[in-house]
């Protein structure tokens, strides 16, 4: 039976702007997404029984149909029934390294890896844009997780425009293990508090989303100017998450005072906070100082680096 091992990187949001409501109930967003080298390892294997099985080493991650990786396999089975009956079922083993419910797209990147893995297992020969299109039906972040690198994401977050990739900036991540923020809660609360400032007419909505392409942070990315990128970090969801989760606010404040930190921001709907740093040495020093400032066992810290790739295949048997 054939199998593939895939690396599924997490993402951070360098920019997240909520522009308005969409007719489908989602928000119209303008984001800049960045892959980082903190990644899950996914094994995708053909099995002789016609079923989908998921295993995961993390107790908080479900292994039933509520797992996004399971749903990705189910989607492939529905879309390609002939291949499913020809090659049999799929066993997915998720080795979790990305913190769960953290704003780092852990579930989305696992789903992206399963789409890529099954495409290979079943010799479907799908293009990247076909895989991204399938991914968009599973979740807004899945297309970016397939592609990876650095990209502008508009619409629900599924419409991607690649940017020149960044890989020279180090990223220190901080997350309280026991703290989770529901993405649905964050967006719902934002709507309750700020919907009176939403752009209403469709033309202005699209114009605002397009304006991100010529925004200051995009210019800084084109120039690969780490200092300017860090100065232009932005996340509208901080307006609702920071007042409600004082531990996240504290992380933002403590990161902000550390020597060597170019800029700091919450990723996605949180609660992970990240800091951008110029070198690995500085990143390790920032991690150490943050640990001293907040000596709480519940606080998890990671030193990672921006990366240029999405899902990668590391081995096939
Ligand atoms: P995003 O940044 O896309 O909003 P997130 O990083 O905040 O995502 P996830 O780690 O994807 O959040 O987890 C959100 C919820 O989804 C978890 O509470 C978990 O129960 C569920 N889940 C389903 N499948 C997975 C998976 N493969 N990995 C992690 N969580 C999963």
Tab-separated table of C-alpha atoms and ligand atoms in Angstrom:
chain	number	residue	atom	x	y	z
A	1	UNK	CA	0.000	0.000	0.000
A	2	UNK	CA	1.354	3.424	-0.951
A	3	UNK	CA	1.938	6.266	1.486
A	4	UNK	CA	3.163	9.860	1.506
A	5	UNK	CA	4.580	12.009	4.288
A	6	UNK	CA	3.811	15.721	4.082
A	7	UNK	CA	4.926	18.805	5.969
A	8	UNK	CA	2.057	21.211	6.721
A	9	UNK	CA	3.248	24.657	7.878
A	10	UNK	CA	1.299	27.044	10.112
A	11	UNK	CA	0.561	30.647	9.099
A	12	UNK	CA	0.539	34.028	10.785
A	13	UNK	CA	-1.426	37.103	9.723
A	14	UNK	CA	0.826	40.064	9.059
A	15	UNK	CA	-2.324	42.055	8.262
A	16	UNK	CA	-6.032	41.448	8.897
A	17	UNK	CA	-8.616	44.080	8.024
A	18	UNK	CA	-12.364	43.505	8.317
A	19	UNK	CA	-14.022	45.511	5.575
A	20	UNK	CA	-17.689	44.617	5.786
A	21	UNK	CA	-20.370	41.969	5.543
A	22	UNK	CA	-20.867	39.630	2.617
A	23	UNK	CA	-24.208	38.300	1.367
A	24	UNK	CA	-23.071	34.760	2.325
A	25	UNK	CA	-22.824	35.749	6.009
A	26	UNK	CA	-19.025	35.845	6.101
A	27	UNK	CA	-16.916	38.986	6.417
A	28	UNK	CA	-15.173	40.633	3.491
A	29	UNK	CA	-11.508	40.590	4.506
A	30	UNK	CA	-8.170	41.948	3.334
A	31	UNK	CA	-5.301	39.950	4.807
A	32	UNK	CA	-1.631	39.254	4.322
A	33	UNK	CA	-0.769	35.686	5.222
A	34	UNK	CA	2.688	34.304	5.877
A	35	UNK	CA	3.822	30.672	6.228
A	36	UNK	CA	6.149	29.857	9.107
A	37	UNK	CA	8.316	26.810	9.645
A	38	UNK	CA	6.324	25.483	12.613
A	39	UNK	CA	4.568	22.545	10.965
A	40	UNK	CA	2.499	19.396	11.478
A	41	UNK	CA	3.696	16.151	9.889
A	42	UNK	CA	0.976	14.228	8.058
A	43	UNK	CA	1.124	10.644	6.800
A	44	UNK	CA	-1.467	9.710	4.187
A	45	UNK	CA	-1.702	5.992	3.385
A	46	UNK	CA	-3.921	3.828	1.171
A	47	UNK	CA	-5.664	1.023	3.089
A	48	UNK	CA	-7.566	-1.957	1.751
A	49	UNK	CA	-10.868	-1.141	3.497
A	50	UNK	CA	-13.173	1.509	1.961
A	51	UNK	CA	-13.027	3.916	4.863
A	52	UNK	CA	-11.315	7.070	6.167
A	53	UNK	CA	-9.360	6.780	9.417
A	54	UNK	CA	-7.693	9.623	11.304
A	55	UNK	CA	-5.137	9.302	14.110
A	56	UNK	CA	-3.649	12.227	15.999
A	57	UNK	CA	-1.139	12.441	18.856
A	58	UNK	CA	-2.878	15.530	20.360
A	59	UNK	CA	-5.734	14.830	22.823
A	60	UNK	CA	-7.657	18.006	21.897
A	61	UNK	CA	-7.871	17.151	18.220
A	62	UNK	CA	-10.932	15.117	17.210
A	63	UNK	CA	-10.400	12.090	14.951
A	64	UNK	CA	-13.986	11.852	13.678
A	65	UNK	CA	-15.736	13.756	10.881
A	66	UNK	CA	-15.237	17.043	12.758
A	67	UNK	CA	-11.509	16.843	11.948
A	68	UNK	CA	-10.829	19.075	8.952
A	69	UNK	CA	-8.338	16.504	7.608
A	70	UNK	CA	-11.096	13.862	7.677
A	71	UNK	CA	-13.385	16.260	5.799
A	72	UNK	CA	-10.676	16.831	3.194
A	73	UNK	CA	-10.446	13.067	2.554
A	74	UNK	CA	-14.237	12.797	2.432
A	75	UNK	CA	-14.345	15.647	-0.110
A	76	UNK	CA	-11.797	13.861	-2.321
A	77	UNK	CA	-13.808	10.603	-2.086
A	78	UNK	CA	-16.987	12.454	-3.156
A	79	UNK	CA	-15.279	14.373	-5.942
A	80	UNK	CA	-13.363	11.370	-7.303
A	81	UNK	CA	-15.547	8.296	-6.567
A	82	UNK	CA	-13.826	6.156	-9.229
A	83	UNK	CA	-10.395	6.747	-7.719
A	84	UNK	CA	-11.795	6.063	-4.238
A	85	UNK	CA	-13.152	2.683	-5.303
A	86	UNK	CA	-9.981	1.873	-7.282
A	87	UNK	CA	-7.436	2.751	-4.571
A	88	UNK	CA	-9.516	1.938	-1.457
A	89	UNK	CA	-9.644	3.890	1.791
A	90	UNK	CA	-7.232	6.362	3.371
A	91	UNK	CA	-5.495	6.380	6.740
A	92	UNK	CA	-4.325	9.797	7.952
A	93	UNK	CA	-1.862	10.184	10.817
A	94	UNK	CA	-1.429	13.715	12.159
A	95	UNK	CA	1.674	14.485	14.141
A	96	UNK	CA	0.637	17.787	15.788
A	97	UNK	CA	3.248	20.439	16.457
A	98	UNK	CA	1.089	23.497	15.733
A	99	UNK	CA	-0.858	24.693	18.810
A	100	UNK	CA	-4.600	23.979	18.487
A	101	UNK	CA	-7.249	26.747	18.204
A	102	UNK	CA	-4.434	29.258	18.183
A	103	UNK	CA	-5.039	31.458	15.117
A	104	UNK	CA	-2.286	29.585	13.257
A	105	UNK	CA	-4.523	27.623	10.825
A	106	UNK	CA	-3.533	24.224	12.252
A	107	UNK	CA	-6.665	22.429	11.044
A	108	UNK	CA	-6.617	24.165	7.655
A	109	UNK	CA	-3.021	23.181	6.922
A	110	UNK	CA	-3.719	19.533	7.857
A	111	UNK	CA	-6.660	19.574	5.427
A	112	UNK	CA	-4.448	21.102	2.720
A	113	UNK	CA	-1.872	18.333	3.265
A	114	UNK	CA	-4.552	15.651	2.895
A	115	UNK	CA	-5.740	17.167	-0.412
A	116	UNK	CA	-2.152	17.159	-1.730
A	117	UNK	CA	-1.465	13.655	-0.350
A	118	UNK	CA	-4.589	12.068	-1.820
A	119	UNK	CA	-3.968	13.755	-5.182
A	120	UNK	CA	-0.635	11.893	-5.213
A	121	UNK	CA	-1.985	8.611	-3.807
A	122	UNK	CA	-4.736	8.464	-6.403
A	123	UNK	CA	-2.534	9.841	-9.240
A	124	UNK	CA	-5.138	12.526	-10.017
A	125	UNK	CA	-2.648	15.086	-11.341
A	126	UNK	CA	-4.603	18.084	-10.009
A	127	UNK	CA	-3.075	21.535	-10.489
A	128	UNK	CA	-2.322	23.804	-7.521
A	129	UNK	CA	-5.280	26.029	-8.415
A	130	UNK	CA	-7.610	22.991	-8.595
A	131	UNK	CA	-6.398	21.925	-5.147
A	132	UNK	CA	-6.910	25.483	-3.855
A	133	UNK	CA	-10.447	25.535	-5.277
A	134	UNK	CA	-11.291	22.258	-3.526
A	135	UNK	CA	-9.700	23.622	-0.351
A	136	UNK	CA	-11.892	26.741	-0.420
A	137	UNK	CA	-14.972	24.544	0.073
A	138	UNK	CA	-13.460	23.236	3.339
A	139	UNK	CA	-12.370	26.538	4.875
A	140	UNK	CA	-11.205	30.046	3.956
A	141	UNK	CA	-7.581	29.451	5.044
A	142	UNK	CA	-7.136	26.126	3.206
A	143	UNK	CA	-6.225	27.578	-0.243
A	144	UNK	CA	-3.433	29.647	1.311
A	145	UNK	CA	-2.172	26.606	3.218
A	146	UNK	CA	-1.897	24.686	-0.089
A	147	UNK	CA	0.061	27.534	-1.713
A	148	UNK	CA	2.061	28.882	1.264
A	149	UNK	CA	4.697	31.616	1.178
A	150	UNK	CA	3.504	35.209	1.411
A	151	UNK	CA	0.171	36.277	-0.091
A	152	UNK	CA	-2.620	38.832	-0.055
A	153	UNK	CA	-5.934	37.112	0.703
A	154	UNK	CA	-9.258	38.821	0.003
A	155	UNK	CA	-12.912	37.766	-0.163
A	156	UNK	CA	-13.430	35.351	2.746
A	157	UNK	CA	-9.659	34.899	2.662
A	158	UNK	CA	-9.728	32.382	-0.166
A	159	UNK	CA	-8.825	34.726	-3.062
A	160	UNK	CA	-5.048	34.766	-3.194
A	161	UNK	CA	-2.486	37.052	-4.829
A	162	UNK	CA	1.043	35.804	-4.194
A	163	UNK	CA	3.657	38.314	-3.034
A	164	UNK	CA	7.444	37.961	-3.310
A	165	UNK	CA	8.250	35.448	-0.606
A	166	UNK	CA	9.819	36.399	2.712
A	167	UNK	CA	12.110	33.997	4.542
A	168	UNK	CA	14.640	36.177	6.328
A	169	UNK	CA	12.557	37.205	9.342
A	170	UNK	CA	12.402	35.201	12.588
A	171	UNK	CA	9.116	34.851	14.442
A	172	UNK	CA	8.724	34.268	18.174
A	173	UNK	CA	5.307	32.816	19.036
A	174	UNK	CA	3.654	32.924	22.444
A	175	UNK	CA	0.496	31.024	23.390
A	176	UNK	CA	-1.062	29.981	26.686
A	177	UNK	CA	-1.713	26.242	26.393
A	178	UNK	CA	-5.044	26.400	28.209
A	179	UNK	CA	-6.316	29.496	26.402
A	180	UNK	CA	-8.446	29.111	23.273
A	181	UNK	CA	-10.318	31.792	21.343
A	182	UNK	CA	-13.185	30.727	19.112
A	183	UNK	CA	-12.822	32.252	15.652
A	184	UNK	CA	-16.631	32.423	15.330
A	185	UNK	CA	-16.875	34.322	18.652
A	186	UNK	CA	-14.199	36.835	17.608
A	187	UNK	CA	-15.886	37.709	14.298
A	188	UNK	CA	-19.379	37.767	15.855
A	189	UNK	CA	-18.237	40.112	18.626
A	190	UNK	CA	-16.473	42.337	16.103
A	191	UNK	CA	-19.696	42.575	14.095
A	192	UNK	CA	-21.691	43.465	17.228
A	193	UNK	CA	-19.281	46.249	18.153
A	194	UNK	CA	-18.123	47.665	14.840
A	195	UNK	CA	-20.660	46.862	12.102
A	196	UNK	CA	-21.764	50.527	11.986
A	197	UNK	CA	-18.378	51.332	10.414
A	198	UNK	CA	-18.645	48.564	7.771
A	199	UNK	CA	-18.519	49.559	4.117
A	200	UNK	CA	-21.965	48.728	2.709
A	201	UNK	CA	-22.040	49.116	-1.078
A	202	UNK	CA	-20.451	46.326	-3.094
A	203	UNK	CA	-18.300	48.600	-5.271
A	204	UNK	CA	-16.663	50.386	-2.333
A	205	UNK	CA	-16.229	47.025	-0.604
A	206	UNK	CA	-14.260	45.636	-3.556
A	207	UNK	CA	-12.323	48.903	-3.939
A	208	UNK	CA	-11.261	48.782	-0.279
A	209	UNK	CA	-10.201	45.119	-0.591
A	210	UNK	CA	-8.176	45.989	-3.699
A	211	UNK	CA	-6.529	48.944	-1.920
A	212	UNK	CA	-4.539	46.518	0.210
A	213	UNK	CA	-2.472	45.710	-2.910
A	214	UNK	CA	-1.008	49.229	-2.836
A	215	UNK	CA	-0.875	49.505	0.962
A	216	UNK	CA	2.222	50.427	2.992
A	217	UNK	CA	2.840	46.900	4.275
A	218	UNK	CA	2.803	45.476	0.742
A	219	UNK	CA	5.378	48.116	-0.290
A	220	UNK	CA	7.506	47.098	2.704
A	221	UNK	CA	7.223	43.408	1.691
A	222	UNK	CA	8.217	44.237	-1.910
A	223	UNK	CA	11.275	46.048	-0.467
A	224	UNK	CA	11.931	43.124	1.951
A	225	UNK	CA	12.216	45.820	4.640
A	226	UNK	CA	11.770	43.934	7.945
A	227	UNK	CA	11.572	47.082	10.081
A	228	UNK	CA	8.819	48.641	7.968
A	229	UNK	CA	6.900	45.356	7.700
A	230	UNK	CA	6.966	45.116	11.488
A	231	UNK	CA	5.776	48.713	11.889
A	232	UNK	CA	2.779	48.113	9.618
A	233	UNK	CA	1.463	44.920	11.233
A	234	UNK	CA	-2.291	45.190	11.781
A	235	UNK	CA	-5.149	43.023	13.066
A	236	UNK	CA	-8.695	44.392	13.526
A	237	UNK	CA	-9.630	41.402	15.709
A	238	UNK	CA	-7.293	42.709	18.422
A	239	UNK	CA	-10.037	45.300	19.155
A	240	UNK	CA	-12.272	42.551	20.534
A	241	UNK	CA	-9.827	39.867	21.690
A	242	UNK	CA	-7.376	42.000	23.717
A	243	UNK	CA	-10.026	43.592	26.010
A	244	UNK	CA	-11.640	40.188	26.617
A	245	UNK	CA	-8.418	38.194	27.163
A	246	UNK	CA	-6.077	40.153	29.402
A	247	UNK	CA	-3.352	37.476	29.154
A	248	UNK	CA	-3.168	38.141	25.408
A	249	UNK	CA	-3.004	41.895	26.043
A	250	UNK	CA	-0.172	41.293	28.518
A	251	UNK	CA	1.769	39.234	25.933
A	252	UNK	CA	1.402	42.067	23.421
A	253	UNK	CA	2.671	44.579	25.985
A	254	UNK	CA	5.602	42.493	27.209
A	255	UNK	CA	6.712	41.594	23.645
A	256	UNK	CA	6.527	45.315	22.800
A	257	UNK	CA	9.109	46.196	25.442
A	258	UNK	CA	11.686	43.527	24.481
A	259	UNK	CA	14.941	44.618	22.913
A	260	UNK	CA	15.271	43.310	19.358
A	261	UNK	CA	11.529	43.053	18.702
A	262	UNK	CA	10.735	44.871	15.444
A	263	UNK	CA	6.970	44.568	15.894
A	264	UNK	CA	4.333	42.413	17.556
A	265	UNK	CA	0.730	41.413	16.771
A	266	UNK	CA	-1.928	38.782	17.514
A	267	UNK	CA	-2.302	36.179	14.741
A	268	UNK	CA	-5.790	35.681	13.248
A	269	UNK	CA	-8.425	35.429	15.962
A	270	UNK	CA	-5.707	34.613	18.506
A	271	UNK	CA	-4.786	33.868	21.164
A	272	UNK	CA	-1.251	33.416	19.719
A	273	UNK	CA	0.834	36.585	19.781
A	274	UNK	CA	3.930	36.836	17.615
A	275	UNK	CA	6.973	39.090	17.488
A	276	UNK	CA	9.145	39.702	14.422
A	277	UNK	CA	12.900	39.630	15.002
A	278	UNK	CA	15.913	40.070	12.703
A	279	UNK	CA	18.104	37.076	13.681
A	280	UNK	CA	17.834	33.666	15.339
A	281	UNK	CA	20.137	34.800	18.139
A	282	UNK	CA	17.867	37.754	18.897
A	283	UNK	CA	14.799	35.519	18.673
A	284	UNK	CA	16.273	33.128	21.275
A	285	UNK	CA	17.094	36.111	23.526
A	286	UNK	CA	13.524	37.460	23.176
A	287	UNK	CA	12.139	34.010	24.055
A	288	UNK	CA	14.361	33.803	27.137
A	289	UNK	CA	13.448	37.302	28.316
A	290	UNK	CA	9.743	36.682	27.786
A	291	UNK	CA	10.028	33.495	29.853
A	292	UNK	CA	11.699	35.494	32.645
A	293	UNK	CA	9.056	38.238	32.464
A	294	UNK	CA	6.163	35.717	32.543
A	295	UNK	CA	7.371	32.586	34.376
A	296	UNK	CA	4.102	30.698	33.793
A	297	UNK	CA	4.333	26.999	32.878
A	298	UNK	CA	1.139	27.351	30.849
A	299	UNK	CA	2.866	29.735	28.437
A	300	UNK	CA	4.300	28.005	25.346
A	301	UNK	CA	7.017	29.797	23.377
A	302	UNK	CA	8.402	28.932	19.935
A	303	UNK	CA	11.186	30.352	17.820
A	304	UNK	CA	10.311	29.934	14.143
A	305	UNK	CA	11.123	31.577	10.848
A	306	UNK	CA	9.111	32.746	7.868
A	307	UNK	CA	9.118	30.152	5.109
A	308	UNK	CA	8.501	30.275	1.380
A	309	UNK	CA	6.510	27.086	0.945
A	310	UNK	CA	3.096	25.567	1.624
A	311	UNK	CA	2.533	21.794	1.729
A	312	UNK	CA	5.671	19.787	0.962
A	313	UNK	CA	6.069	16.087	0.315
A	314	UNK	CA	9.052	14.715	2.236
A	315	UNK	CA	8.818	11.020	1.427
A	316	UNK	CA	6.816	8.414	-0.411
A	317	UNK	CA	6.767	4.660	0.071
B	1	LIG	P1	-7.613	29.409	12.048
B	1	LIG	O1	-6.335	30.173	12.245
B	1	LIG	O2	-7.765	28.848	10.632
B	1	LIG	O3	-8.825	30.111	12.554
B	1	LIG	P2	-6.987	27.928	14.399
B	1	LIG	O4	-5.507	27.768	14.348
B	1	LIG	O5	-7.513	29.043	15.228
B	1	LIG	O6	-7.508	28.071	12.900
B	1	LIG	P3	-7.359	25.087	14.640
B	1	LIG	O7	-6.060	24.680	15.257
B	1	LIG	O8	-7.570	24.771	13.219
B	1	LIG	O9	-7.665	26.624	14.905
B	1	LIG	O10	-8.495	24.418	15.557
B	1	LIG	C1	-9.824	24.913	15.662
B	1	LIG	C2	-10.718	23.773	16.150
B	1	LIG	O11	-10.869	22.840	15.091
B	1	LIG	C3	-10.125	23.017	17.317
B	1	LIG	O12	-10.827	23.350	18.479
B	1	LIG	C4	-10.265	21.535	16.976
B	1	LIG	O13	-11.156	20.868	17.835
B	1	LIG	C5	-10.856	21.502	15.581
B	1	LIG	N1	-10.055	20.711	14.603
B	1	LIG	C6	-10.562	19.975	13.613
B	1	LIG	N2	-9.602	19.415	12.873
B	1	LIG	C7	-8.421	19.797	13.387
B	1	LIG	C8	-7.066	19.526	13.051
B	1	LIG	N3	-6.737	18.735	12.031
B	1	LIG	N4	-6.120	20.140	13.783
B	1	LIG	C9	-6.461	20.952	14.800
B	1	LIG	N5	-7.729	21.217	15.186
B	1	LIG	C10	-8.716	20.647	14.497
